Every structure is written in C-alpha cells, then in structure tokens.
PDB file of C-alpha atoms in Angstrom:
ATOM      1  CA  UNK A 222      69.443 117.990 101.232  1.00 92.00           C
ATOM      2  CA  UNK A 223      69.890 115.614 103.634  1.00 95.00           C
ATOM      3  CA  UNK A 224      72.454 115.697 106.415  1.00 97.00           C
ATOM      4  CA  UNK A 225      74.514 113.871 108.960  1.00 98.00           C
ATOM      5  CA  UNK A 226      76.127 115.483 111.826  1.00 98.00           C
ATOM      6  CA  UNK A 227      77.714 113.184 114.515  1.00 98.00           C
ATOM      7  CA  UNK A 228      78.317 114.776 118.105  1.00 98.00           C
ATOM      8  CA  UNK A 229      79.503 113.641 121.878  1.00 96.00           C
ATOM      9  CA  UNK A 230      82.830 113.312 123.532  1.00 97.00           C
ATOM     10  CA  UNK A 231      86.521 113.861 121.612  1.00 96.00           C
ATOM     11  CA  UNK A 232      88.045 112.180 124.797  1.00 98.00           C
ATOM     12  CA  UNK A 233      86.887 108.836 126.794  1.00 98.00           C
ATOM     13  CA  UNK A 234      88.876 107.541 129.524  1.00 98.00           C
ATOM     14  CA  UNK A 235      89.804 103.854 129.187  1.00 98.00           C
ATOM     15  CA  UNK A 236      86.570 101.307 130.673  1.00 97.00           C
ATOM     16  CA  UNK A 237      84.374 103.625 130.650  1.00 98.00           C
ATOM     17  CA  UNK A 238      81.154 104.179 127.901  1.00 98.00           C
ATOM     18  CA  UNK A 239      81.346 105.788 124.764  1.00 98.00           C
ATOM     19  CA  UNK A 240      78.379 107.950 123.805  1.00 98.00           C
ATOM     20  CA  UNK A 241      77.624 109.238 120.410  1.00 98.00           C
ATOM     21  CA  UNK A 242      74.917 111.130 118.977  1.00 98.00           C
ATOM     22  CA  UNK A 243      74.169 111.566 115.265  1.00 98.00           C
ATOM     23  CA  UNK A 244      71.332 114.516 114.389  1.00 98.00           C
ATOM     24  CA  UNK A 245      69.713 113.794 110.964  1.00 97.00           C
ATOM     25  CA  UNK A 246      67.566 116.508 108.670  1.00 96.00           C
ATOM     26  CA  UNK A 247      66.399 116.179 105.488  1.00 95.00           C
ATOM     27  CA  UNK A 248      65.162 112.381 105.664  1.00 93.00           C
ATOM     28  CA  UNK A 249      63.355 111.009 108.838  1.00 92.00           C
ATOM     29  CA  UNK A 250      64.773 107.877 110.406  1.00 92.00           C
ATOM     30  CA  UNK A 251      61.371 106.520 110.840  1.00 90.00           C
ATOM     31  CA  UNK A 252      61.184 106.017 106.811  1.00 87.00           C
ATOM     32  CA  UNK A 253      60.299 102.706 105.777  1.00 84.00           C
ATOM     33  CA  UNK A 254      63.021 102.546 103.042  1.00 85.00           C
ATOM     34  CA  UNK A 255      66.472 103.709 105.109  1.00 90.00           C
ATOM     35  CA  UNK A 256      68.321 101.765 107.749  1.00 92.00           C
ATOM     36  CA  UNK A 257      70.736 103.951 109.894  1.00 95.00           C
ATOM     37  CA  UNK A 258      74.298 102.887 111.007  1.00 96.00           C
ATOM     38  CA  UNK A 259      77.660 103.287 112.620  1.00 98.00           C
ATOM     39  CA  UNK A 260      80.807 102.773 110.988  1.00 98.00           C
ATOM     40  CA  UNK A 261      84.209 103.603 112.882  1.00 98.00           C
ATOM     41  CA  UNK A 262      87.816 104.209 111.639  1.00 98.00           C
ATOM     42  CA  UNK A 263      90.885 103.710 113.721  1.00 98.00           C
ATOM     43  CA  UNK A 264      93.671 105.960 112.478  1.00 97.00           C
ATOM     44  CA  UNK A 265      95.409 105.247 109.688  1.00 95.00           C
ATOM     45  CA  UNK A 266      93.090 102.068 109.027  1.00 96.00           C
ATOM     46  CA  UNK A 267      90.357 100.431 107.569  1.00 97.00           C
ATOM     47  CA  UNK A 268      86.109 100.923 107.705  1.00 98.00           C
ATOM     48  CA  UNK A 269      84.828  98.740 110.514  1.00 98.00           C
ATOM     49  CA  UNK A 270      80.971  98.938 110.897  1.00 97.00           C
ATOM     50  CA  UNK A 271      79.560  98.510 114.583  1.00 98.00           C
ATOM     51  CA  UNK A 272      75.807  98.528 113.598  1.00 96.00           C
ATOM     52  CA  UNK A 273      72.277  99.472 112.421  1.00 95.00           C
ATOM     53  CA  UNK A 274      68.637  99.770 113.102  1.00 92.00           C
ATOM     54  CA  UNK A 275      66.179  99.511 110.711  1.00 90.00           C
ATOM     55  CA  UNK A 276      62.766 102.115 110.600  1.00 86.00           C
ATOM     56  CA  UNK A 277      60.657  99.213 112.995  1.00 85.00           C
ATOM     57  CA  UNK A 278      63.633 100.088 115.762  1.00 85.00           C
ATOM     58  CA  UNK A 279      64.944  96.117 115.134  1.00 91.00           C
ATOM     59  CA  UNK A 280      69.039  96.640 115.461  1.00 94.00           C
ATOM     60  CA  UNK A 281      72.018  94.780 114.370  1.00 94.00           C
ATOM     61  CA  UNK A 282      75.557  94.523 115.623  1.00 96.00           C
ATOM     62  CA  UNK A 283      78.427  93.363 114.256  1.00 96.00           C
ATOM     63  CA  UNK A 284      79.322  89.802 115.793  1.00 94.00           C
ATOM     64  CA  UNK A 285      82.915  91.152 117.526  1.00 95.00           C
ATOM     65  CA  UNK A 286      80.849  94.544 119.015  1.00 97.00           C
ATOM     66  CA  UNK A 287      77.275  93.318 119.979  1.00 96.00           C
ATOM     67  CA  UNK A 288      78.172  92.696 123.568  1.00 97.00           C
ATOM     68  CA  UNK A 289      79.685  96.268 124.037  1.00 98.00           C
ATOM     69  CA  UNK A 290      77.307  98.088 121.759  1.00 98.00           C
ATOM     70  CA  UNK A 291      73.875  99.540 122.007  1.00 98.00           C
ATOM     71  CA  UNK A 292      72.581 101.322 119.464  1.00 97.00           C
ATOM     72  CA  UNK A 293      68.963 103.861 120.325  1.00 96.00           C
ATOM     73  CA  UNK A 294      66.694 105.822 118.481  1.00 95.00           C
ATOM     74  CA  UNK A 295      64.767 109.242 119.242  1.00 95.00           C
ATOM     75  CA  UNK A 296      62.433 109.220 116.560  1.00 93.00           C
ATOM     76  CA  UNK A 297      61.025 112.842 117.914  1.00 95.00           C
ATOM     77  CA  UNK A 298      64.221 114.640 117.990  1.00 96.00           C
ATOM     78  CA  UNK A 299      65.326 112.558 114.549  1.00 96.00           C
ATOM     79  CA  UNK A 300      68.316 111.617 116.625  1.00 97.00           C
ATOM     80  CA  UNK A 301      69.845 107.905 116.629  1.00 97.00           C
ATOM     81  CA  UNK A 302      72.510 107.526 119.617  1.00 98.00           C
ATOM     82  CA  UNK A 303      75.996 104.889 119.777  1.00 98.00           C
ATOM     83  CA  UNK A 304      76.801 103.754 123.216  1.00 98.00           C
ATOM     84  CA  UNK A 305      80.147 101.347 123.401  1.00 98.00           C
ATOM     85  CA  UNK A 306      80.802 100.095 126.881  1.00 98.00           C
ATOM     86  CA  UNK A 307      84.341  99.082 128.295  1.00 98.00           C
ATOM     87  CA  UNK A 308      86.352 100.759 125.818  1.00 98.00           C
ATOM     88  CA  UNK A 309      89.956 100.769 125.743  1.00 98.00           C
ATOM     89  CA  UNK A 310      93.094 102.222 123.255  1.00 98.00           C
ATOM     90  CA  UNK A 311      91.590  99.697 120.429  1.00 98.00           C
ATOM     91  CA  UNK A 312      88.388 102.016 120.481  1.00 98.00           C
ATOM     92  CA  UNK A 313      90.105 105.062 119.129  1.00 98.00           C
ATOM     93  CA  UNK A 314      89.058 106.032 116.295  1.00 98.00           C
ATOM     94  CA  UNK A 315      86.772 108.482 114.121  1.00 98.00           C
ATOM     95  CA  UNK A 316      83.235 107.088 114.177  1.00 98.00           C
ATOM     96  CA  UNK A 317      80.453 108.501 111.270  1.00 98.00           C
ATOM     97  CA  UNK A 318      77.498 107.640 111.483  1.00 98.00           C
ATOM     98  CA  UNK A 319      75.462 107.079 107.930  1.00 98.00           C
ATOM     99  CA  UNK A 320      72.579 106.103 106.080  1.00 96.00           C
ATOM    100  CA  UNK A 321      71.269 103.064 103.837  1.00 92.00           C
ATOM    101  CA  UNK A 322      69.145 102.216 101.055  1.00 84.00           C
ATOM    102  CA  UNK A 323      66.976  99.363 102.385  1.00 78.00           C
ATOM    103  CA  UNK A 324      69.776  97.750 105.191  1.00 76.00           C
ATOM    104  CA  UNK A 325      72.177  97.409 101.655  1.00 87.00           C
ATOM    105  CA  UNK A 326      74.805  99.841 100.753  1.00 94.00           C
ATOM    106  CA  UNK A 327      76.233 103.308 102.893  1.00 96.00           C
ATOM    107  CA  UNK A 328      74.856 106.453 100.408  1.00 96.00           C
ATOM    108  CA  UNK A 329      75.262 109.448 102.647  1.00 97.00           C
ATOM    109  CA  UNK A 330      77.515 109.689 105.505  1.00 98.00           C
ATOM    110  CA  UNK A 331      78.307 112.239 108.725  1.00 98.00           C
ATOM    111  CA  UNK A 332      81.315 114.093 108.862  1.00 98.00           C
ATOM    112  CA  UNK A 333      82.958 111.821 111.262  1.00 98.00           C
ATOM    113  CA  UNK A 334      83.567 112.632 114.921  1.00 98.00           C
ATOM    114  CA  UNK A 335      87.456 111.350 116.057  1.00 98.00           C
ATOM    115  CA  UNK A 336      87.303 109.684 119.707  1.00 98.00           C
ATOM    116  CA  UNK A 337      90.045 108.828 121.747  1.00 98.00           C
ATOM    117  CA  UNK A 338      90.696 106.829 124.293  1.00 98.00           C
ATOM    118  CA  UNK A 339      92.635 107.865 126.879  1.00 97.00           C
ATOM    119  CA  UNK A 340      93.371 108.472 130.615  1.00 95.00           C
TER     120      UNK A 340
ATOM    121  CA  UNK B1428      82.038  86.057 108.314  1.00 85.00           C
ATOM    122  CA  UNK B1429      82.743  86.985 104.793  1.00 92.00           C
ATOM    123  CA  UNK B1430      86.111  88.610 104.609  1.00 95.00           C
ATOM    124  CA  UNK B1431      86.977  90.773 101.816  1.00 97.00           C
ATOM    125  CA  UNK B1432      90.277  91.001 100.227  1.00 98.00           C
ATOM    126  CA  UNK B1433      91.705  93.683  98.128  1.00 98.00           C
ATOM    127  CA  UNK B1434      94.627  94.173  95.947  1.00 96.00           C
ATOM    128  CA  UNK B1435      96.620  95.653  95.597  1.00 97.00           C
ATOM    129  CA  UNK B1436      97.342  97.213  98.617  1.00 97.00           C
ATOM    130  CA  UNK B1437      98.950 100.457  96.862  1.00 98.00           C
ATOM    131  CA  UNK B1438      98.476 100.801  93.238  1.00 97.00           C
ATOM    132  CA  UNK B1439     100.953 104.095  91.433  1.00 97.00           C
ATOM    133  CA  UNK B1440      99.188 105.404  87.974  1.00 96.00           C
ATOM    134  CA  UNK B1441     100.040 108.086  86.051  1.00 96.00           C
ATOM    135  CA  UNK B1442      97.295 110.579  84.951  1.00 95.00           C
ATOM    136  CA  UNK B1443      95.366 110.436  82.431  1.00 96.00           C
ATOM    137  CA  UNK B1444      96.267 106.017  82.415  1.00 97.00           C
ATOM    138  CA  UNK B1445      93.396 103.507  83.641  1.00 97.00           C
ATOM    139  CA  UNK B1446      93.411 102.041  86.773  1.00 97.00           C
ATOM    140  CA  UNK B1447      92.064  98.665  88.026  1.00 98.00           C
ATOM    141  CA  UNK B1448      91.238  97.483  91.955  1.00 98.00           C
ATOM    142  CA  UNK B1449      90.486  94.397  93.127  1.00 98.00           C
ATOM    143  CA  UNK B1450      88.222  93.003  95.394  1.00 98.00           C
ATOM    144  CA  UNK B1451      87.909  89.265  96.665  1.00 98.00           C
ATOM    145  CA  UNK B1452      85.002  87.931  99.080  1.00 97.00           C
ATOM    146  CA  UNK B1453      86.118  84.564 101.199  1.00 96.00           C
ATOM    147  CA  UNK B1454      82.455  83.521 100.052  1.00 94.00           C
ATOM    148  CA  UNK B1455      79.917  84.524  97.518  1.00 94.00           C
ATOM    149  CA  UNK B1456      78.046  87.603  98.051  1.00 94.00           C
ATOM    150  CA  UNK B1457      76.073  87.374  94.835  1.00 93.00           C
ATOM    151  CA  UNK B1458      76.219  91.081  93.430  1.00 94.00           C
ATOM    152  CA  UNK B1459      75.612  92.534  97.254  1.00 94.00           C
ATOM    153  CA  UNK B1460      79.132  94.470  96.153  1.00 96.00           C
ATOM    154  CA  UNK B1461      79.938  98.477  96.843  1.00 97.00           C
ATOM    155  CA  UNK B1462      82.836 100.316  96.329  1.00 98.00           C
ATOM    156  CA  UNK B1463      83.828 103.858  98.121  1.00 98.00           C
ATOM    157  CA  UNK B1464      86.186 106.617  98.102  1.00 98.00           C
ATOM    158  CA  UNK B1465      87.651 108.179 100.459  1.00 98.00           C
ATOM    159  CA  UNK B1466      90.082 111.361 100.295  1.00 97.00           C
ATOM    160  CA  UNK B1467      92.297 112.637 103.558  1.00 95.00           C
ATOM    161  CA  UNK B1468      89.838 113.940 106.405  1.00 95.00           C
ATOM    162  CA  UNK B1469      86.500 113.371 104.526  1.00 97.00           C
ATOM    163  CA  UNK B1470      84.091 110.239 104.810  1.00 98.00           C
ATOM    164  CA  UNK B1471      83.842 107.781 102.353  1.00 98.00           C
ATOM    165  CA  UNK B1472      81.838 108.464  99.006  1.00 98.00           C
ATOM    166  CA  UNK B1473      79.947 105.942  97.488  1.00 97.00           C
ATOM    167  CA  UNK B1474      80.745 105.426  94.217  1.00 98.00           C
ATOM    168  CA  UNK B1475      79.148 101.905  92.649  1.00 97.00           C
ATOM    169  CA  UNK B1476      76.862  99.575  94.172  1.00 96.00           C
ATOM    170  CA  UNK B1477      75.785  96.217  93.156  1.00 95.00           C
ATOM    171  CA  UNK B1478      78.698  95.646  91.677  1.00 97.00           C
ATOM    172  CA  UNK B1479      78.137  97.733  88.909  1.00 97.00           C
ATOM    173  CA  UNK B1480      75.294 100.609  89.159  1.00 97.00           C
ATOM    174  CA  UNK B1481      77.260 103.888  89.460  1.00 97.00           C
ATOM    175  CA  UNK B1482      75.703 106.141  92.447  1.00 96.00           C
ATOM    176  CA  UNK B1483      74.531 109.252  91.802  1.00 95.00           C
ATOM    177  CA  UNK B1484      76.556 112.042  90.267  1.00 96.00           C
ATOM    178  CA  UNK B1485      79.563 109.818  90.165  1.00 98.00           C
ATOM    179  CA  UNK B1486      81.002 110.179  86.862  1.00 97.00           C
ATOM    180  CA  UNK B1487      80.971 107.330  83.883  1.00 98.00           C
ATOM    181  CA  UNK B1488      84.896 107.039  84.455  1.00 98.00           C
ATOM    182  CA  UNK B1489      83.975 105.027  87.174  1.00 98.00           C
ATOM    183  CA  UNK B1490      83.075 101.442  86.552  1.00 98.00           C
ATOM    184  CA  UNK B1491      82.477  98.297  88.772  1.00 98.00           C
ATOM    185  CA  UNK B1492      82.389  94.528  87.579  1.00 98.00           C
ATOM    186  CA  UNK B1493      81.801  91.072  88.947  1.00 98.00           C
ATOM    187  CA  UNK B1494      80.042  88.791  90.684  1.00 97.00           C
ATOM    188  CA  UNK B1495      79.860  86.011  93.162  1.00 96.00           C
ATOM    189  CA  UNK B1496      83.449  86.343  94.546  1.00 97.00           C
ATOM    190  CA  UNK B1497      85.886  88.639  92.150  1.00 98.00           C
ATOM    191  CA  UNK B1498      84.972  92.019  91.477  1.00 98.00           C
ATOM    192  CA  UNK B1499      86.764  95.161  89.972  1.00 98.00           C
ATOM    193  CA  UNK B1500      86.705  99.221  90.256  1.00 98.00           C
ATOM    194  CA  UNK B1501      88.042 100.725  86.903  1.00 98.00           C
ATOM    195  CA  UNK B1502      88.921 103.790  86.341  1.00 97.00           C
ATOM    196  CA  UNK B1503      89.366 104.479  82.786  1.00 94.00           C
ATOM    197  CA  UNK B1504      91.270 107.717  82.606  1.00 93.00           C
ATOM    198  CA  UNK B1505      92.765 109.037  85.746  1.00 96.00           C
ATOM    199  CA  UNK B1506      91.511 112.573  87.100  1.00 96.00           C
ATOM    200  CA  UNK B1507      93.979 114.396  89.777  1.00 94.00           C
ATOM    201  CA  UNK B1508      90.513 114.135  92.170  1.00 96.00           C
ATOM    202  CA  UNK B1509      90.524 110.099  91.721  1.00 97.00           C
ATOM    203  CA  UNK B1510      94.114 109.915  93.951  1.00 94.00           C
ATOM    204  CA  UNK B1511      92.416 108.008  97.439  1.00 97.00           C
ATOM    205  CA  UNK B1512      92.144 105.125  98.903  1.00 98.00           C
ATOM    206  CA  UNK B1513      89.533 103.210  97.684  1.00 98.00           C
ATOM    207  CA  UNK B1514      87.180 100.534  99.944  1.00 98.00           C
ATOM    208  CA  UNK B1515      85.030  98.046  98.633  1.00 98.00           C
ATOM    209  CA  UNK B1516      81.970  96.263 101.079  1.00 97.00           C
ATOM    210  CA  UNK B1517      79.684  93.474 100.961  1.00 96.00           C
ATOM    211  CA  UNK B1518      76.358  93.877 102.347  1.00 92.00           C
ATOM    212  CA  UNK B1519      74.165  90.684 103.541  1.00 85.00           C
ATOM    213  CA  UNK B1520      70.617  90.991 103.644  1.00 79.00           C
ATOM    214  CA  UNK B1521      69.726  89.120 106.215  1.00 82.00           C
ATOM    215  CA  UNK B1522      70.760  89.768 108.794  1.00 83.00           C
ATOM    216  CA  UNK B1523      71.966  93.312 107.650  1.00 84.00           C
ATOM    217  CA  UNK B1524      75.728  92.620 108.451  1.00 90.00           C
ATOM    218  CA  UNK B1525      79.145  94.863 106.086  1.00 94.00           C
ATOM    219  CA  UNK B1526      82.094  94.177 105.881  1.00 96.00           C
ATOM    220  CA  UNK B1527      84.502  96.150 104.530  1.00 97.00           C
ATOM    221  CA  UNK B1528      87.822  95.628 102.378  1.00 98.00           C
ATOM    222  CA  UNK B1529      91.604  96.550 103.946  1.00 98.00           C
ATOM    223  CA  UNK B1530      91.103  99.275 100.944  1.00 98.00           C
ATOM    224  CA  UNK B1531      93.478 100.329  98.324  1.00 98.00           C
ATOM    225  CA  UNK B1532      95.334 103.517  97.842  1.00 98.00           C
ATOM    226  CA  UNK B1533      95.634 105.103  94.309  1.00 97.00           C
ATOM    227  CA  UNK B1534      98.307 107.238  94.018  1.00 96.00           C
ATOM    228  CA  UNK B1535     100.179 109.545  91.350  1.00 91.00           C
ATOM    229  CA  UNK B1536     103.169 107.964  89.543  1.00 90.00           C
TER     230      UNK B1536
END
C-alpha cells in the first residue's frame, strides 16, 4: 500500500524558508516509472503545483516558484524535501506532496500538511 | 502557460439527477486531461485521466470526455459521496509542467 506522509513546520515567520519533508513507503522514489511532486492549497482556494523531480533527480518548477523553490531527494531514507525561500502571507497554505505516473497525472497523494505564515 | 477554465463555478443537483462540469484549456493539451475530487479536509482523488480512462476503483458513474480544448466530467446519477468540489489539470510532457482548474463545487439541491 503505498503511502504519503508530509511533515515540517505548521508556523513560518514571514522571509524566512519553508521546509517540508514528505516520507514515502510502499513505492521507492528511485523507480523509473514515478515522478514525485508538490502541490499547495491556499485556504479556501484552488490546486497550485510548485514542482517535481523525476527518478534521474532532474527537477521542475513551476515558472512563478522556480526562483524561491528547491526541491531534494534522499533516495536512502525514501524521503523527497520542499524548501520555499522568502515566503510571505501569500505562502499560506496546506502543501501535499504526491506521486505520478510517468511526470503525467497526480494518482496518490499525502495527507496535506497546513503552513502558515506568520510573525 | 495553459490556463484552464472551468464552469461552472457552483453547479446545485439533486440526487439521484446527472451532473455535467466543464473544463476549458487556453490552448490544446491533446488528451493530457485529469479530473479530481476533493471532499472538506482530504486531498484530492483522482478520478479520470486522459480525458477519459477512469482511475482505479472509481466507479463507472464517473465519466470524462474531450479533447484538444473542451472537456467534460459526468456524473450520471448523483451519489450523496459525489457532493465536492471537483478540479480538472492538464499535464505537459515536456517539460513536466500542471496546471490546475479554479475547480467546481457540486452541491445538493
């Protein structure tokens, strides 16, 4: 049964770094077939996905995150990591992190952590 | 960037009735199409993808059509379960970018 289980910081005080950690079992990241992501959700609003890495470590941001984001992966520990620098109000929001078939479509999915941002 | 556009924003339907979401991409995305569910404190569920394969376990009252630029989520005979808000996403391949629709909330009549 494979499983998603985000972890880190409920609070984050305004310009400083977010950090994120998402624990998988059942499915190892370093499989050929999955990309892993981040996808965030500001209350009361919309899916916004921040980005992915792929099982060759290659990652992808989304154009309005990639100079704030950084996404790493601990292949031993089967661990994949979210760090989002300079974050402000905007940034609060409950981030999941999830899985994909081949970089295409989100099939399993964490719980969902909340963050906020605030001093 | 492709947006995606859904509509309508909320949709009422009574049990029991069918229910139809759209979806609109800015641009073509081919059949590169998903659609989600998501109920109050729970992540999204992935119900369809490529426009019209349903995922696993999801049941047959759940169907997705389109291509290219229009797409639609029917549901043909409403369930209590099936009242949440409903996302659709376009995936592109390369490079692996999503973008998700404002989504679309389904709820009793």
């Amino acid at each position: 049964q494979l499983q998603l289980q985000e972890s880190g910081p409920g609070l984050v005080k305004p310009s400083e770094t977010l950090s994120l950690t998402c624990s998988v079992s059942g499915a190892s990241i370093s499989s050929t077939t999955y990309y892993w992501g981040w996808i965030r959700q500001p209350p009361g609003k919309g899916l916004e996905w921040i980005g992915s890495f792929s099982h060759s470590g290659t990652t992808y941001y989304s154009p309005s995150l990639k100079s704030r984001v950084t996404i790493s992966v601990d292949t031993s520990k089967n661990q994949f990591s979210l760090k989002l620098s300079s974050v402000t109000a905007a940034d609060t929001a409950v981030y999941f992190c999830a899985k994909t078939v081949a970089g295409l479509y989100f099939d399993y999915w964490g719980q969902g952590t909340p963050v906020t941002v605030s001093s | 960037e492709t947006v995606m556009t859904q509509s309508p924003a909320t949709l009422s339907v009574s049990p029991g009735e069918r229910a139809t979401l759209s979806c609109r991409a800015s641009q073509s995305v081919s059949s590169n199409l998903a659609w989600y569910q998501q109920k109050p404190g729970q992540a999204p569920r992935l119900l369809i993808y490529g426009a019209s394969t349903r995922a696993t376990g999801i049941p047959a009252r759940f169907s997705g059509s389109g291509s290219g630029t229009e797409f639609t989520l029917t549901i043909s005979s409403l369930q209590s379960e099936d009242f949440a808000i409903y996302y659709c996403q376009q995936y592109d391949y390369w490079p692996p970018r999503y973008t998700f629709g404002q989504g679309t909330k389904l709820e009793i009549k």
